[in-house]
XYZ file of C-alpha atoms in Angstrom:
632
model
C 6.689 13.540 22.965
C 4.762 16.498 24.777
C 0.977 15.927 23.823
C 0.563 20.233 23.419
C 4.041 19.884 21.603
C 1.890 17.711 18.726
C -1.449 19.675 18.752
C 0.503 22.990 18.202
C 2.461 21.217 15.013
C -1.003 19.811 13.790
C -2.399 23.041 14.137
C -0.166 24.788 12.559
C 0.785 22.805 9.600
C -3.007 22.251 9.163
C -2.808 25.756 9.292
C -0.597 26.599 6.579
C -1.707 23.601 4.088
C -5.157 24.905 4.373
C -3.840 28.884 3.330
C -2.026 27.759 0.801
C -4.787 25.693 -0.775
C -7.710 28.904 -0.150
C -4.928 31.018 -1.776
C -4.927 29.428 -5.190
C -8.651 28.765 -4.818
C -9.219 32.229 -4.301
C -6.968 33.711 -7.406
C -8.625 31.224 -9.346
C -8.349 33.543 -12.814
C -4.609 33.214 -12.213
C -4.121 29.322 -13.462
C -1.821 28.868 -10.586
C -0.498 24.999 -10.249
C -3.143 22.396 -8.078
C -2.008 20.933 -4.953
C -0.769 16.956 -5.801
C -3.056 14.373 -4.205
C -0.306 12.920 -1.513
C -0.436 16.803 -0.575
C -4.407 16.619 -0.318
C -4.148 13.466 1.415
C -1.831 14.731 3.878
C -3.996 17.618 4.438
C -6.776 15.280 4.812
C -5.398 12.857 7.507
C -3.874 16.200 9.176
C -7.352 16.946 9.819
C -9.335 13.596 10.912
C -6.251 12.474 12.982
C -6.452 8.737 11.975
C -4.009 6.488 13.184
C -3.549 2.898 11.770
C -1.293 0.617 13.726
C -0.945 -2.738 12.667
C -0.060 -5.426 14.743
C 1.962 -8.093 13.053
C 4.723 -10.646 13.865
C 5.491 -14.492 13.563
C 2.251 -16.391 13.676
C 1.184 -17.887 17.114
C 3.586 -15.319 18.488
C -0.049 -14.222 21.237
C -0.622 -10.955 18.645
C -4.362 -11.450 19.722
C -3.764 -12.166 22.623
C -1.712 -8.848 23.523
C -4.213 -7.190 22.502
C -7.350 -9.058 24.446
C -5.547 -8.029 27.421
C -4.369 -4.309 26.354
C -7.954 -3.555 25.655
C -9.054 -5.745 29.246
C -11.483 -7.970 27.184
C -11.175 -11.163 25.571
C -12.687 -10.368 22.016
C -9.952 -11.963 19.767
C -9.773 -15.532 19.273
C -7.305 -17.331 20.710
C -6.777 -20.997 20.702
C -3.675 -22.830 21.110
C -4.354 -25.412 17.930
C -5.254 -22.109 15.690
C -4.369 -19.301 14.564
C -6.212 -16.215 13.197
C -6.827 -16.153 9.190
C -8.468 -12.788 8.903
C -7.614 -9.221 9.705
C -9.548 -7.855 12.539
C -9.691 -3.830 12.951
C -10.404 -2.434 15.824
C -11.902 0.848 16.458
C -12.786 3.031 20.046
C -16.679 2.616 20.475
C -18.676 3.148 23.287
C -20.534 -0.143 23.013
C -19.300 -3.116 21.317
C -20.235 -3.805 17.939
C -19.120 -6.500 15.376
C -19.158 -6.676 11.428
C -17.680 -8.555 9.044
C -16.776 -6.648 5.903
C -16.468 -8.144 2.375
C -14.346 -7.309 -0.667
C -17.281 -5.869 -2.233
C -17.624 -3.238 0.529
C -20.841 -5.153 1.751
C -21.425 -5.326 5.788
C -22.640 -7.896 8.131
C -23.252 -7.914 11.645
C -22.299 -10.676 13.658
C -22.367 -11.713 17.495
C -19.258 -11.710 19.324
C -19.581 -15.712 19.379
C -19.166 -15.773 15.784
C -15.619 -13.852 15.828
C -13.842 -17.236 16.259
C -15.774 -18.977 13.349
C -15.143 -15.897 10.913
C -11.636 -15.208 11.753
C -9.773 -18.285 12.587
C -7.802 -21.011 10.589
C -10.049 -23.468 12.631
C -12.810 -22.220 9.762
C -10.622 -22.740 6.845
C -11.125 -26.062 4.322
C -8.479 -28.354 3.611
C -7.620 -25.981 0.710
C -7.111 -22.986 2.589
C -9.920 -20.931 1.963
C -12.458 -19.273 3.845
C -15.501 -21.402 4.201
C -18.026 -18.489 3.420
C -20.339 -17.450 0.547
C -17.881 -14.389 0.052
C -14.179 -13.174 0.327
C -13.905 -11.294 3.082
C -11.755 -8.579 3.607
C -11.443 -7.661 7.141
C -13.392 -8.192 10.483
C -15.204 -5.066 12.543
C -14.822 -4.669 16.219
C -15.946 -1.537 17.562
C -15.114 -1.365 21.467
C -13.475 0.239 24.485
C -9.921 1.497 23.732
C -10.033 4.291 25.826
C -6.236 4.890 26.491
C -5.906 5.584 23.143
C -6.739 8.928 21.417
C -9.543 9.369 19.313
C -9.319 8.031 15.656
C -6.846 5.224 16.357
C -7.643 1.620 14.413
C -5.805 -1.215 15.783
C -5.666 -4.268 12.869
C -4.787 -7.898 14.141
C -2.902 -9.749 11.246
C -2.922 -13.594 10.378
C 0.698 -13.543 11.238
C 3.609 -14.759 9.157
C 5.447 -18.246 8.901
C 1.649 -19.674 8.839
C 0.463 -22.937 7.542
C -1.169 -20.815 4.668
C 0.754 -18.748 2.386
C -1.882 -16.938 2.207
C -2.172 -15.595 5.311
C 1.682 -14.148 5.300
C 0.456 -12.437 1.968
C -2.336 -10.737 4.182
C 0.008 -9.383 6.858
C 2.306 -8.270 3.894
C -0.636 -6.377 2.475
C -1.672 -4.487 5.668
C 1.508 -3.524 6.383
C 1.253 -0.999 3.264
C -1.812 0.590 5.586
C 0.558 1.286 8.592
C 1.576 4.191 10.007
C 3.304 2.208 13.038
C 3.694 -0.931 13.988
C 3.654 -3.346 17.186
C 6.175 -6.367 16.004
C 5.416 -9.480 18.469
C 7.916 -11.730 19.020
C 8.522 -14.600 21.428
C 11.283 -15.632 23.988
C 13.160 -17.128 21.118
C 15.898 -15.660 19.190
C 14.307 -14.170 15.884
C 13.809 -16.604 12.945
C 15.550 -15.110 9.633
C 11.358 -14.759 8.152
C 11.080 -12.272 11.134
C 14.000 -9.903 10.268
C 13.781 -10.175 6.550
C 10.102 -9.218 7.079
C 10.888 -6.393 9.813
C 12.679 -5.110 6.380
C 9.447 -4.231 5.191
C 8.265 -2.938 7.885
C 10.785 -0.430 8.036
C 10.387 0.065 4.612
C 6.970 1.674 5.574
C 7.232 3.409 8.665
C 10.085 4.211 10.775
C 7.677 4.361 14.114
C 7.840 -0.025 15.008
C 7.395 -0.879 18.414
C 8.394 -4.555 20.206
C 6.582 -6.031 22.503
C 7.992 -10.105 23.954
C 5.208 -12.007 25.020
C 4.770 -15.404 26.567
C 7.972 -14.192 29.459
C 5.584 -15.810 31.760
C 5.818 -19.671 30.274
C 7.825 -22.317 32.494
C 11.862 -22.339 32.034
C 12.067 -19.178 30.486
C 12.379 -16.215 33.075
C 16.222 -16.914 33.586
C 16.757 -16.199 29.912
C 14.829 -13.347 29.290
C 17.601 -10.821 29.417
C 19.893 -12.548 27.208
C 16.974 -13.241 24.581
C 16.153 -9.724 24.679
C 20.158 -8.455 24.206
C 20.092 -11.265 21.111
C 16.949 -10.325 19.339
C 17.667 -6.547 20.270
C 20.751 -6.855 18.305
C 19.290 -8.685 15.390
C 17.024 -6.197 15.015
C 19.560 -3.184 15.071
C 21.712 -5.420 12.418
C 18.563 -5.584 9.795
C 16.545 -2.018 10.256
C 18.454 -0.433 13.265
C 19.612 2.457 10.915
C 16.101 3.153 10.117
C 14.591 3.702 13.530
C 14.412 7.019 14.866
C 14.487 5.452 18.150
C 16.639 2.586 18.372
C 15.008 -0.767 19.376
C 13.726 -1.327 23.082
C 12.211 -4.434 23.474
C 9.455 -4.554 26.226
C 8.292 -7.118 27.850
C 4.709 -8.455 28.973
C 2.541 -11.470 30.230
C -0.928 -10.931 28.327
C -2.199 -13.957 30.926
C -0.765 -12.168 34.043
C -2.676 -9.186 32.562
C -5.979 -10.423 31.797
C -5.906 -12.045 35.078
C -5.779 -8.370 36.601
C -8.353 -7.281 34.540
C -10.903 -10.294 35.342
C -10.040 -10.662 39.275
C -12.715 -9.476 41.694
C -9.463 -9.137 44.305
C -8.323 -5.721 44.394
C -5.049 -6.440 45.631
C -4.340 -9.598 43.477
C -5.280 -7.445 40.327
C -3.091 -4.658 41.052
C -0.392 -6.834 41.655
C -1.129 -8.931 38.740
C -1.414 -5.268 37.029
C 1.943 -4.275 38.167
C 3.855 -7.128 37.214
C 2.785 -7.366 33.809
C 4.546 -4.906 32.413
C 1.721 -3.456 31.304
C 2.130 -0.112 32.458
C 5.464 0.255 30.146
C 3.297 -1.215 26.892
C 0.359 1.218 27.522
C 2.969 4.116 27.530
C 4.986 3.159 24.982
C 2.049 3.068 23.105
C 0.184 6.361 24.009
C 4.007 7.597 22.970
C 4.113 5.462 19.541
C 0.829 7.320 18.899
C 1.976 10.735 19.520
C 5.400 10.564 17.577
C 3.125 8.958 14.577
C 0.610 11.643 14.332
C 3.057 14.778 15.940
C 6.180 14.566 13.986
C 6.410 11.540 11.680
C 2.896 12.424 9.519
C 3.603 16.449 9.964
C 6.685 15.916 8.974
C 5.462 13.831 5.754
C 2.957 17.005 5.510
C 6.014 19.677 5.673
C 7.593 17.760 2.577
C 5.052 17.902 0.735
C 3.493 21.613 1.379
C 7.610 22.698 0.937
C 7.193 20.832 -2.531
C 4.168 22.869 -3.465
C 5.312 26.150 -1.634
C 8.439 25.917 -4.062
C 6.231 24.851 -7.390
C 4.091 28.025 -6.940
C 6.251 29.917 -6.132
C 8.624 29.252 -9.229
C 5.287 29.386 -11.886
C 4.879 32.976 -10.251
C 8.442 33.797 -10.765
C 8.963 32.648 -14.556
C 5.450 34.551 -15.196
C 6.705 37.820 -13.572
C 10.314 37.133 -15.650
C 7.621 37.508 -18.772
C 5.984 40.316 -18.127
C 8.749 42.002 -17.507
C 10.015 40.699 -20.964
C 6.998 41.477 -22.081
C 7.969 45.013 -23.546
C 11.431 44.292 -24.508
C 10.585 41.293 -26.414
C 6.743 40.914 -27.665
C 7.228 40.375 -31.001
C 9.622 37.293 -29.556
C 7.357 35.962 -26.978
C 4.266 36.155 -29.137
C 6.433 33.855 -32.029
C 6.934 31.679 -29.037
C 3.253 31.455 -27.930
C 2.125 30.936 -31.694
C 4.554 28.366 -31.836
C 2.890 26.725 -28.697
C -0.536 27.401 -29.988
C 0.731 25.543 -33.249
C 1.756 22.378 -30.928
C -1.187 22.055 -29.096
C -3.137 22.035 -32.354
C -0.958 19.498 -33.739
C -0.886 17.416 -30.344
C -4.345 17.748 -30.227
C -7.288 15.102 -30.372
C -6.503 13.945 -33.690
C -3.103 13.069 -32.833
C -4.035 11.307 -29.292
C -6.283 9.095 -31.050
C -3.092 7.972 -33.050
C -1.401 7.364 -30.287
C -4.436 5.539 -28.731
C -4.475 3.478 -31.752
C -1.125 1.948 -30.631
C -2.135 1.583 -26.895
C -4.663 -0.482 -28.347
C -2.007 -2.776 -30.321
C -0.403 -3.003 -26.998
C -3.299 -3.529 -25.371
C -4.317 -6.728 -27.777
C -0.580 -8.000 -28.086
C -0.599 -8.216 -24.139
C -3.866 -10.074 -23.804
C -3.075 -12.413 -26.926
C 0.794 -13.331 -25.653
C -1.332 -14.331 -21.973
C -3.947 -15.848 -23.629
C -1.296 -18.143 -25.795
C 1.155 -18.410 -21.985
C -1.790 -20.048 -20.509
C -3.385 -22.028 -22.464
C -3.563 -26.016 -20.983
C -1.116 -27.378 -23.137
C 1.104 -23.585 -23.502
C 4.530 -23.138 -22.861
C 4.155 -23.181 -18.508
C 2.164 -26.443 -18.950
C 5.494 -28.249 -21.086
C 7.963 -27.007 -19.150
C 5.963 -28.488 -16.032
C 5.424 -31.864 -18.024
C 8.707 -32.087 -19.363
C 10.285 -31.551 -15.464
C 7.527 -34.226 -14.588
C 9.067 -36.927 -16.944
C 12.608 -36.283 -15.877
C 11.601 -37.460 -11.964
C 12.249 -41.336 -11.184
C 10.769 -42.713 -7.465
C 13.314 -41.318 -5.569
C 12.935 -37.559 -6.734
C 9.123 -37.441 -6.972
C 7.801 -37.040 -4.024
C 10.722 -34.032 -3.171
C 9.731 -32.539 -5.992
C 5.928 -32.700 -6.006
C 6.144 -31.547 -2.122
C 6.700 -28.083 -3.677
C 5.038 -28.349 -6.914
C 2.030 -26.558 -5.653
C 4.309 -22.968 -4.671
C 6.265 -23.550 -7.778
C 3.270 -23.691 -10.094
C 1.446 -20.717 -7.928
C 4.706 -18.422 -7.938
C 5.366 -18.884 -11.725
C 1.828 -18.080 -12.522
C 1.956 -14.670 -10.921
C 5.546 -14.530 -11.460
C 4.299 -14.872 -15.125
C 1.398 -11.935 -15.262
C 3.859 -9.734 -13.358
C 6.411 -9.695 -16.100
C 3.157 -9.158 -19.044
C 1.926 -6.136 -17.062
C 6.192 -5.005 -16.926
C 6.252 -5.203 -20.454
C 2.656 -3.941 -21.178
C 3.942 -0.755 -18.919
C 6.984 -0.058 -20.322
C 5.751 0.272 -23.904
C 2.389 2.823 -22.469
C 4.844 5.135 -20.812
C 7.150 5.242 -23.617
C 4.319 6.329 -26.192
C 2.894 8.781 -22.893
C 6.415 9.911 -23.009
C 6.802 10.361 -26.675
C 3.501 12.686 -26.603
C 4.600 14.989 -24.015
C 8.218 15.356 -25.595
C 7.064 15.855 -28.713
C 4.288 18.691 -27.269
C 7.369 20.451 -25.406
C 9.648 21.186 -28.395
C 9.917 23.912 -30.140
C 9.374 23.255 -34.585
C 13.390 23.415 -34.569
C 14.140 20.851 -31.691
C 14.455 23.117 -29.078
C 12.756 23.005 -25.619
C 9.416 24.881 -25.758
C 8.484 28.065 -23.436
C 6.424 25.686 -21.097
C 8.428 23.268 -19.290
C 6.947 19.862 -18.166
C 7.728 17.576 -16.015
C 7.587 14.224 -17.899
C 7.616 12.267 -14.474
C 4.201 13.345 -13.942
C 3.100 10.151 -16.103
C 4.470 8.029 -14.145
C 1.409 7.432 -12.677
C 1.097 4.312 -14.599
C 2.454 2.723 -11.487
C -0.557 2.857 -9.838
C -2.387 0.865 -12.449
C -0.276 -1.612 -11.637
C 1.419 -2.373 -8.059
C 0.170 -0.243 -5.609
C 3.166 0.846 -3.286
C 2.108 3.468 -0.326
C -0.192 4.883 -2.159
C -1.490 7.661 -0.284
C -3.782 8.793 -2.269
C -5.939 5.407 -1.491
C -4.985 5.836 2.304
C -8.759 6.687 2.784
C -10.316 3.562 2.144
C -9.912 1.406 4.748
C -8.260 -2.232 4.351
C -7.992 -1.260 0.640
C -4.906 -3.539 0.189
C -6.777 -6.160 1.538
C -9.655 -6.308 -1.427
C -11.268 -3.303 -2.502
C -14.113 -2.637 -4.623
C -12.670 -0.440 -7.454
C -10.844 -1.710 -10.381
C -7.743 0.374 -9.038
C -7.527 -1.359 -5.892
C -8.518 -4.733 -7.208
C -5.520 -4.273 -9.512
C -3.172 -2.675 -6.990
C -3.477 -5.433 -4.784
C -2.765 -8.170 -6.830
C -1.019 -10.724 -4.713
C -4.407 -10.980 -2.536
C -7.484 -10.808 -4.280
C -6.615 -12.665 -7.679
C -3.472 -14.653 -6.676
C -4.825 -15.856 -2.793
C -6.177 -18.796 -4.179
C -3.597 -19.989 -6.524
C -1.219 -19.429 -3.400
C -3.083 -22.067 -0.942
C -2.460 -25.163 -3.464
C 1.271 -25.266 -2.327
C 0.926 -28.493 -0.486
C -1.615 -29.865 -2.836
C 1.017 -31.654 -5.215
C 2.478 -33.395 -2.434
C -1.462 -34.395 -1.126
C -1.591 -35.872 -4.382
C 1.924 -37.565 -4.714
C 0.615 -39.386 -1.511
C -2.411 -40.629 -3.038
C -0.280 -43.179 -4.616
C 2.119 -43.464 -2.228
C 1.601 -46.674 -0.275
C 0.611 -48.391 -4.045
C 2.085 -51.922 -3.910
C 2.229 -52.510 -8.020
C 5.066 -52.659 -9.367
C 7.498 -49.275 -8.889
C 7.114 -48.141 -13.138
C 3.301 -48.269 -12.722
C 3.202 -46.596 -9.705
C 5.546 -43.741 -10.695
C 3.515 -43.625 -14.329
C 0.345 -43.073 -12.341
C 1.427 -40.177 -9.677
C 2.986 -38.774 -12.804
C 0.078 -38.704 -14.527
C -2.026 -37.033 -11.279
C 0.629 -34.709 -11.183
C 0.095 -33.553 -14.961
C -3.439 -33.323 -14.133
C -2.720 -31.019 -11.172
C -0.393 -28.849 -13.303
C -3.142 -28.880 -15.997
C -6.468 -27.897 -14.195
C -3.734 -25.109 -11.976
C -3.278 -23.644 -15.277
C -6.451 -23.744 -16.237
C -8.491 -21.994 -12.940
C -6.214 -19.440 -13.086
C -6.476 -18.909 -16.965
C -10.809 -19.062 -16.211
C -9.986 -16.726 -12.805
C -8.569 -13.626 -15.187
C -10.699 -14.514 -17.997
C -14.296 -15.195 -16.512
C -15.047 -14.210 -13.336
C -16.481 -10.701 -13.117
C -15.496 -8.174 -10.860
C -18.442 -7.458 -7.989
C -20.131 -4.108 -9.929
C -20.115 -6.206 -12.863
C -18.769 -3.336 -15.107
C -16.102 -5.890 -16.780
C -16.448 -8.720 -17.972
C -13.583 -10.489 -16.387
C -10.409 -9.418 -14.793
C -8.095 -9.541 -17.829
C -10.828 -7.113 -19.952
C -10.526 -4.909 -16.461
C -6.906 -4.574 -16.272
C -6.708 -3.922 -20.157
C -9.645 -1.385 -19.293
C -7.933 0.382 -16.284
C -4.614 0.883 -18.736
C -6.274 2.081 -21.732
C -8.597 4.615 -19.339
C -5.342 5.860 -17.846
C -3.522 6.405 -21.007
C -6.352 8.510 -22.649
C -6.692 10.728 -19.382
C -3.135 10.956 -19.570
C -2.699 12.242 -23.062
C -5.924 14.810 -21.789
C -4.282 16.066 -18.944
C -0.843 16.679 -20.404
C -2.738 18.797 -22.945
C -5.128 20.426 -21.320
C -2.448 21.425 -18.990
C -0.149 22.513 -21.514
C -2.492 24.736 -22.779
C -3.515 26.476 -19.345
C -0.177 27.806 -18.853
C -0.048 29.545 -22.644
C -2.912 31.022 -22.044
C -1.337 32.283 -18.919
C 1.119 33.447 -20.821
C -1.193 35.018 -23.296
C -2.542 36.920 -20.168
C -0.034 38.465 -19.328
C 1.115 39.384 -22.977
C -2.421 40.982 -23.467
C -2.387 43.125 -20.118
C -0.560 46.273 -19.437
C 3.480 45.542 -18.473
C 3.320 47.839 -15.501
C 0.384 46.678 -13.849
C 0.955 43.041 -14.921
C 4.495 42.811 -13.010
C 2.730 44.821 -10.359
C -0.100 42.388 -9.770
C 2.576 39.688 -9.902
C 5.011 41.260 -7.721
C 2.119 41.639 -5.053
C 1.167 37.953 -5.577
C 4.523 36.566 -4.811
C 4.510 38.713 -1.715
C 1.031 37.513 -0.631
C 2.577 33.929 -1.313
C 5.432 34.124 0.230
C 3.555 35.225 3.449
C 3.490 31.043 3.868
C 6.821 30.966 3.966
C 7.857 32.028 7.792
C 5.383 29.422 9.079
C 6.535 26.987 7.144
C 10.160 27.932 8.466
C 9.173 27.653 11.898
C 7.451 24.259 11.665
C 10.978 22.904 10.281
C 12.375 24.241 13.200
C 10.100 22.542 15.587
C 10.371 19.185 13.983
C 14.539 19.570 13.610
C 14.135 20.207 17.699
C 11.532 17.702 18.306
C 14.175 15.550 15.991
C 16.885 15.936 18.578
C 14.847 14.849 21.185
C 13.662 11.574 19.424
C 16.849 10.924 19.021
């Protein structure tokens, strides 16, 4: 994509985003509609230009080192017994730098020697975790990336398929972060993790590029082609119909590369240079960049400004239908504004405290049927103990090989479904309010329409999809330091260490294994060590929601935070539906109290002024249905 092609569409979307919003700023008095917060976030990344592209793939696929010898500099570990744990981002810097940044938002520098003992599983205890004082969320490296524009981030994932559940969860999570994606793979054909995974990828962005490393290993050349036809196929099969560009699989030798990078011989590094196939990355790349920021974020940007163009446009419109009714039928629409008035008094704080009253029963039902789920002996605990008793020797040790993901998956299978239910019965009450605020005394719709949909934020309380509105903060997904984040992000921050025990039931199993008694006492005692493990499971991850603090120490534990969160969101909810309800009849009112002829005159000269945005707006959908066509 031409690079003056993408600062023209930036500009000018940029442009029009920023009218619109200094238009409703400006007639203020007017109580026009606010832009939505995926509009303002749009706007924002419009203007800061940030890029995040994540690389991911199958786990010792040489992720790291692709990128050691993209950016000529061997920062990343590598190590052929391990494999990185952590997420490093990296960010264009004129001189290297290195932190290491915790869930908490705290920052610590480190040396470039301690990047392998921070960020590889060569670090990690025999339970999976990070051997550190804290939880970290990602690593820092500031350096040279100087082929790549301005703003761009670069994040280095764990990898999936690792020995760690963990760590797929990780790469999982910062794939909600990216804008586009390099996918790794191997001279292998795909493994069915890769292309169920590439599903959500493409879930996310459209904009993946695929880079085969490791072309340069012994017995492997020959097949090349016919690996890359396979895997080029299997990746059309699972996503192809979401790619804007097909698939094109390039090809490079990170060790041929770093070799040109390191030699002191000219002609042995431009050789080395040229048969990398670096050249074709590094473009491919650049490109990836452009097409992210120059048609796949303005275009996200048009969508959104359309939205708003066309929600202004119509309040405007059903405002200048009033006025103009506003003669003909006063005595009607000042019935229908009394009758509105009349609502919002009976809707008002009075009657939001009743329906806070049964959030609260919610609220305590919710934490009493988890409290009573997870107690040691509770219903999860049985059903455990009871499948315990119903191995003999020969089924055991199968079945304690996978006790630890069982138990893990259950557990968070379990709080998932309590937060469902918990969610349902808010929005239904949120719901309730706002239908009941809308009607007329005699059932019929009221003079202000609103869109019940708008409470559906209630989703972000609990699983955090996109999210754009929390695209700011870097590596949120990852561990964040607001109860939003900490809840929106489940899967990492509160289930990551339930998820590591998955081998522990067979570690224990094998304890016992090599017992010479007599078979009945040995199967008695690894069933008994398995109970145990099944118990004290239970219980960290009942003491995990129910003790353990968050890091600002405004809740008291996890479960009181997530009760908190809902309960906070609810009684802004039941605010804003009001307080918004009763802007637009006093809009209303506004108009009824002015003169007809100048009210439908100021109106008629608004809509005019607004629809000034709409030619631009016009014309950028006619670059990007152009620029479209040539993607394509």
């Amino acid at each position: 994509m031409n690079d003056s092609i993408y600062e023209n569409l930036t500009t000018a979307m940029s442009g029009v985003m920023e009218k619109m919003q200094s238009f409703v700023i400006t007639n203020e008095k007017l109580l026009l509609p606010q832009p939505s917060a995926e509009y303002n976030t749009m706007k924002h990344l419009l203007e800061k230009g940030e890029i995040t592209i994540v690389v991911c793939g199958k786990v010792k696929n040489g992720k790291s080192s692709l990128i050691n010898a993209i950016i000529g500099h061997e920062l990343l570990p590598v190590c052929t017994d391990v494999a990185t744990s952590q997420v490093f981002k990296l960010v264009h810097s004129e001189k290297d730098y290195f932190n290491v940044v915790y869930v908490n938002g705290d920052r610590k520098p480190i040396t470039e020697e301690q990047l392998s003992a921070y960020g590889s599983q060569a670090t990690v205890n025999k339970d999976g975790l990070i051997d550190a004082d804290k939880a970290i969320s990602y690593i820092e490296i500031g350096t040279k990336m100087e082929f790549l524009p301005k703003g761009i981030s670069i994040l280095d994932t764990p990898g999936i398929g690792a020995t760690y559940p963990r760590h797929t969860a990780i790469t999982k999570e910062c794939i909600k972060m990216a804008d586009a994606a390099l996918f790794v793979i191997n001279p292998t054909p795909l493994e069915k993790i890769e292309t169920d995974f590439l599903q959500e990828v493409a879930d996310i962005t459209p904009n993946i590029m695929f880079v085969m490393t490791k072309v340069d290993e012994e017995n492997v050349e020959k097949s090349v082609p016919e690996i890359l036809k396979r895997n080029a196929d299997q990746i059309n099969k699972a996503i192809g119909e979401k790619l804007y560009r097909g698939v094109n699989i390039l090809t490079m030798s990170s060790t041929t590369l770093m070799d040109a990078a390191q030699s002191d011989d000219k002609e042995v590094s431009e050789f080395n240079l040229e048969v990398s196939g670096y050249q074709a990355v590094k473009d491919e790349l650049i490109n990836l960049v452009s097409l992210t920021k120059g048609f796949y974020r303005v275009s996200e940007a048009f969508n959104y400004s359309l939205k708003y163009f066309n929600q202004v446009l119509q309040h405007l419109e059903k405002r200048l239908q009033a006025a103009k009714a506003n003669g003909q039928k006063a005595a009607e629409i000042s019935q229908q504004i009394n009758n509105a008035r009349q609502r919002l008094n009976n809707f008002g704080r009075s009657h939001q405290q009743q329906v806070m009253t049964e959030v609260d029963t919610r609220l305590r039902a919710f934490e009493l049927t988890f409290r009573q789920k997870m107690q040691v002996r509770g219903p999860i605990v049985d059903k455990y103990y009871s499948e315990i008793d119903e191995q003999d020797n020969d089924s055991l040790q199968g079945y304690a090989a996978s006790l630890g993901d069982n138990l893990a998956n259950e557990l968070r299978n379990e709080w998932e479904r309590l937060q469902y239910t918990l969610k349902q019965g808010v929005t239904s009450l949120l719901m309730s309010y706002t239908e009941g605020l809308q009607q007329d005394p005699d059932g019929s719709e009221g003079i202000v329409p609103f869109d019940a949909d708008e409470i559906n934020g209630l989703e972000s309380v609990t699983f955090r999809k996109r999210a754009l509105n929390a695209r700011n903060e870097a590596m949120i997904g990852i561990g964040g330091v607001t109860i939003a984040s900490y809840l929106g992000a489940t899967a990492i921050p509160i289930i990551g260490p339930l998820i590591v025990i998955g081998g522990l039931g067979y570690t224990i199993y094998g304890l016992f294994a090599g017992n010479t008694r007599a078979k009945a006492e040995t199967l008695a005692a690894n069933k008994r060590k398995l109970k145990q493990f099944v118990s004290d499971t239970v219980q960290d991850f009942f003491k995990l929601y129910t003790e353990v603090s968050l890091e600002n120490g405004q809740y008291t534990s996890l479960l009181d935070g997530y009760k908190q969160s809902v309960r906070n969101y609810a009684q802004q909810t039941l605010s804003d539906i009001h307080d918004k309800y009763d802007k637009e009849v006093k809009a209303l009112e506004q108009i009824q109290n002015g003169n007809k002829a100048e009210s439908v005159m100021l109106l008629n000269g608004i809509i005019e002024k607004w629809n000034a945005n709409k030619k631009p707006l016009l014309q950028i959908r006619k670059q990007l249905e152009e620029t479209n066509m040539n993607i394509k």
